[in-house]
C-alpha positions as a printed Julia matrix, in Angstrom:
235×3 Matrix{Float64}:
 33.36   -5.15   11.93
 32.58   -8.85   11.85
 33.32  -10.93    8.77
 33.05  -14.68    8.47
 34.28  -16.64    5.43
 31.46  -18.34    3.54
 33.33  -21.65    3.5
 33.63  -21.67    7.29
 30.02  -20.56    7.69
 28.79  -23.52    5.64
 31.14  -25.96    7.37
 31.05  -24.83   10.98
 28.22  -22.32   11.29
 28.5   -18.88   12.85
 29.98  -19.27   16.34
 28.04  -16.36   17.84
 24.59  -17.39   16.57
 22.28  -17.13   19.56
 25.1   -15.54   21.57
 25.12  -11.94   20.37
 24.08  -10.83   23.85
 26.96  -12.02   25.98
 29.67  -12.76   23.43
 29.41   -9.8    21.02
 27.59   -7.34   23.28
 28.59   -7.28   26.93
 25.12   -6.3    28.12
 21.83   -8.13   27.62
 19.68   -5.71   25.62
 17.11   -5.93   22.8
 18.8    -6.46   19.42
 17.93   -4.22   16.46
 19.2    -4.82   12.91
 19.67   -2.37   10.05
 19.68   -4.25    6.73
 21.58   -2.77    3.81
 23.12   -0.29    6.22
 25.56    1.3     3.75
 27.7     3.77    5.68
 25.88    2.91    8.89
 24.27    6.28    9.56
 21.07    4.75   10.9
 22.83    2.14   13.01
 25.09    4.76   14.6
 22.3     7.3    15.0
 20.0     4.81   16.71
 22.78    3.5    18.96
 23.56    7.01   20.15
 19.92    7.65   20.97
 18.99    4.29   22.51
 21.73    3.13   24.85
 19.35    0.49   26.23
 19.4    -1.46   22.93
 22.07   -3.25   20.88
 22.34   -2.46   17.16
 23.82   -4.43   14.26
 24.34   -2.84   10.86
 24.43   -5.4     8.03
 25.7    -4.99    4.47
 27.75   -6.97    1.96
 29.99   -4.0     1.09
 32.55   -3.72    3.83
 34.21   -0.58    2.47
 31.0     1.4     2.93
 30.4     0.1     6.45
 33.87    1.19    7.49
 32.56    4.74    7.99
 30.06    3.66   10.63
 32.39    1.11   12.2
 35.06    3.79   12.57
 32.6     6.11   14.34
 31.63    3.33   16.74
 35.27    2.62   17.56
 36.2     6.28   17.85
 33.34    7.0    20.26
 33.8     3.8    22.25
 30.18    2.73   21.72
 29.41   -0.64   23.31
 25.95   -1.08   21.74
 26.69   -1.01   18.0
 28.45   -3.49   15.74
 28.65   -4.16   11.99
 28.36   -7.49   10.19
 29.46   -8.09    6.61
 27.21  -10.75    5.08
 24.58  -11.36    2.43
 21.09  -10.68    3.74
 19.96  -13.91    2.07
 21.95  -15.72    4.78
 20.76  -13.69    7.73
 19.2   -16.66    9.51
 22.65  -18.27    9.6
 23.89  -15.48   11.88
 20.96  -15.04   14.29
 19.05  -17.66   16.24
 15.26  -17.95   16.34
 13.69  -15.09   18.36
 17.11  -13.46   18.92
 16.15  -10.2    17.14
 13.63   -7.65   18.4
 13.4    -5.17   15.53
 14.53   -4.7    11.92
 15.11   -1.5     9.96
 15.32   -1.64    6.14
 16.63    1.72    5.0
 16.59    2.82    1.36
 17.13   -0.54   -0.32
 17.17   -1.07   -4.07
 13.46   -1.56   -4.92
 14.34   -4.4    -7.3
 11.35   -3.63   -9.51
 12.16   -6.47  -11.92
 13.42   -9.04   -9.42
 10.9    -9.79   -6.68
 13.12  -12.49   -5.14
 15.77   -9.85   -4.38
 13.27   -7.36   -2.96
 13.93   -7.0     0.77
 10.23   -6.81    1.63
  9.12   -9.71   -0.55
  7.5   -12.64    1.25
 10.71  -14.64    0.67
 12.61  -12.22    2.91
  9.73  -11.69    5.36
  9.77  -15.43    6.02
 13.51  -15.21    6.77
 12.96  -12.31    9.15
 10.21  -14.22   10.93
 12.69  -16.99   11.68
 14.88  -14.65   13.74
 12.36  -12.1    15.09
 10.76  -12.45   18.48
  6.96  -12.77   18.53
  5.63   -9.25   18.11
  8.88   -8.07   16.54
  8.67   -5.0    14.3
  9.9    -4.35   10.76
 10.38   -0.78    9.48
 10.83    0.15    5.84
 12.08    3.66    5.08
 12.3     4.39    1.35
 12.18    7.03   -1.35
 10.69    4.53   -3.83
  6.94    4.9    -4.52
  7.0     1.43   -6.08
  8.59   -0.33   -3.11
  6.41    1.52   -0.63
  3.19    0.59   -2.44
  4.31   -2.99   -3.0
  5.16   -3.36    0.71
  1.92   -1.72    1.79
 -0.03   -4.21   -0.33
  2.04   -7.15    0.91
  1.32   -6.15    4.5
 -2.38   -5.77    3.75
 -2.87   -9.04    1.87
 -1.19  -10.98    4.7
 -3.09   -9.22    7.47
 -0.04   -7.88    9.3
 -0.56   -5.31   12.05
  0.38   -1.84   10.81
  1.96    0.55   13.3
  2.87    3.45   10.99
  2.18    4.07    7.31
  2.85    7.32    5.47
  3.89    8.27    1.95
  5.37   11.59    3.08
  7.12   11.24    6.43
  8.21   14.85    6.9
  4.82   16.29    5.99
  2.9    13.8     8.13
  3.88   14.98   11.61
  5.3    11.5    12.31
  8.96   12.43   11.88
 10.16   11.92   15.44
 13.92   11.86   16.23
 14.16    8.12   15.56
 12.52    8.33   12.14
 14.33   11.55   11.22
 17.85   10.12   11.19
 19.0    10.8     7.64
 21.25    8.46    5.7
 23.5     9.49    2.85
 20.93    8.33    0.31
 18.0     9.96    2.08
 19.75   13.31    1.94
 20.24   12.78   -1.78
 16.56   12.09   -2.4
 15.43   14.98   -0.21
 17.75   17.34   -2.1
 15.89   16.34   -5.26
 12.48   17.04   -3.74
 11.48   13.41   -3.24
  9.18   12.5    -0.38
 10.24    9.83    2.1
  7.91    6.93    2.8
  7.72    4.83    5.96
  5.8     1.73    6.9
  6.23   -0.13   10.19
  4.47   -3.43   10.84
  4.43   -6.64   12.87
  4.64   -9.71   10.63
  3.03  -13.03   11.44
  4.22  -16.1     9.58
  2.08  -18.91   10.94
  0.27  -19.02    7.58
  1.64  -19.3     4.05
  2.44  -15.76    2.98
  0.83  -14.33   -0.15
  2.39  -12.01   -2.69
  0.27   -8.96   -3.62
 -0.83   -7.89   -7.08
  1.86   -5.57   -8.42
  1.24   -5.32  -12.18
 -0.68   -2.08  -11.75
  1.88   -0.41   -9.45
  3.55    2.46  -11.26
  7.28    1.95  -11.66
  9.8     4.52  -10.41
 11.14    6.64  -13.25
 13.88    8.73  -11.67
 16.76    6.47  -10.61
 18.73    7.01  -13.84
 19.12   10.73  -13.06
 22.67   11.48  -11.84
 22.75   11.88   -8.08
 24.06   15.17   -6.64
 27.06   15.24   -4.35
 26.12   15.49   -0.69
 28.53   16.9     1.89
 28.43   17.26    5.67
 26.68   13.92    6.16
 25.15   13.7     9.64
 23.89   10.67   11.54
 21.42   12.5    13.72
């Protein structure tokens, strides 16, 4: 698991920026990020399935990532790594066009704080600085609010939509890649919540516009105690 002190980052920069393929990963392969990776189930699950790609799980909470990092070390996987950092600083760790694809899996919808919302235009602009042209962003969420907000944001900015469903497992679109279940996804499914997915290609040549959100119904179920989930699987 990679960690880099904030003081050194500001003073010296990240030494592997632009060098993930070659210095961190031995083989030159497309780079895929999972943002807010938690225990790393998606990062590990994708890395097992796609040995022709390199995966980086990113979160600020190192204790949670240790689960995924331990699996990677135990299995000797050469195409998965974990980075402890704030997502707000992601462009300090990756060079322009260094990243091919981004997964955002079950983030806090931040219904009251748009600036912290991982699919707000503030963050989309950051992602555009590191994504290759034609790079893809996937949002997988249980939150009706975040799904609808993101769908509107994509629409108002004219992004190309690849997949869009408000009930992944009833849609027939749940292929092995999209069916990897994180700890939180298993919690929501156990409570009968549908899983939403939207995949799109952002373009940031123009000034991005925020969508109207005042009429989007707010989620009303996050205060309910979460059940305990056992036998967590990454695939």
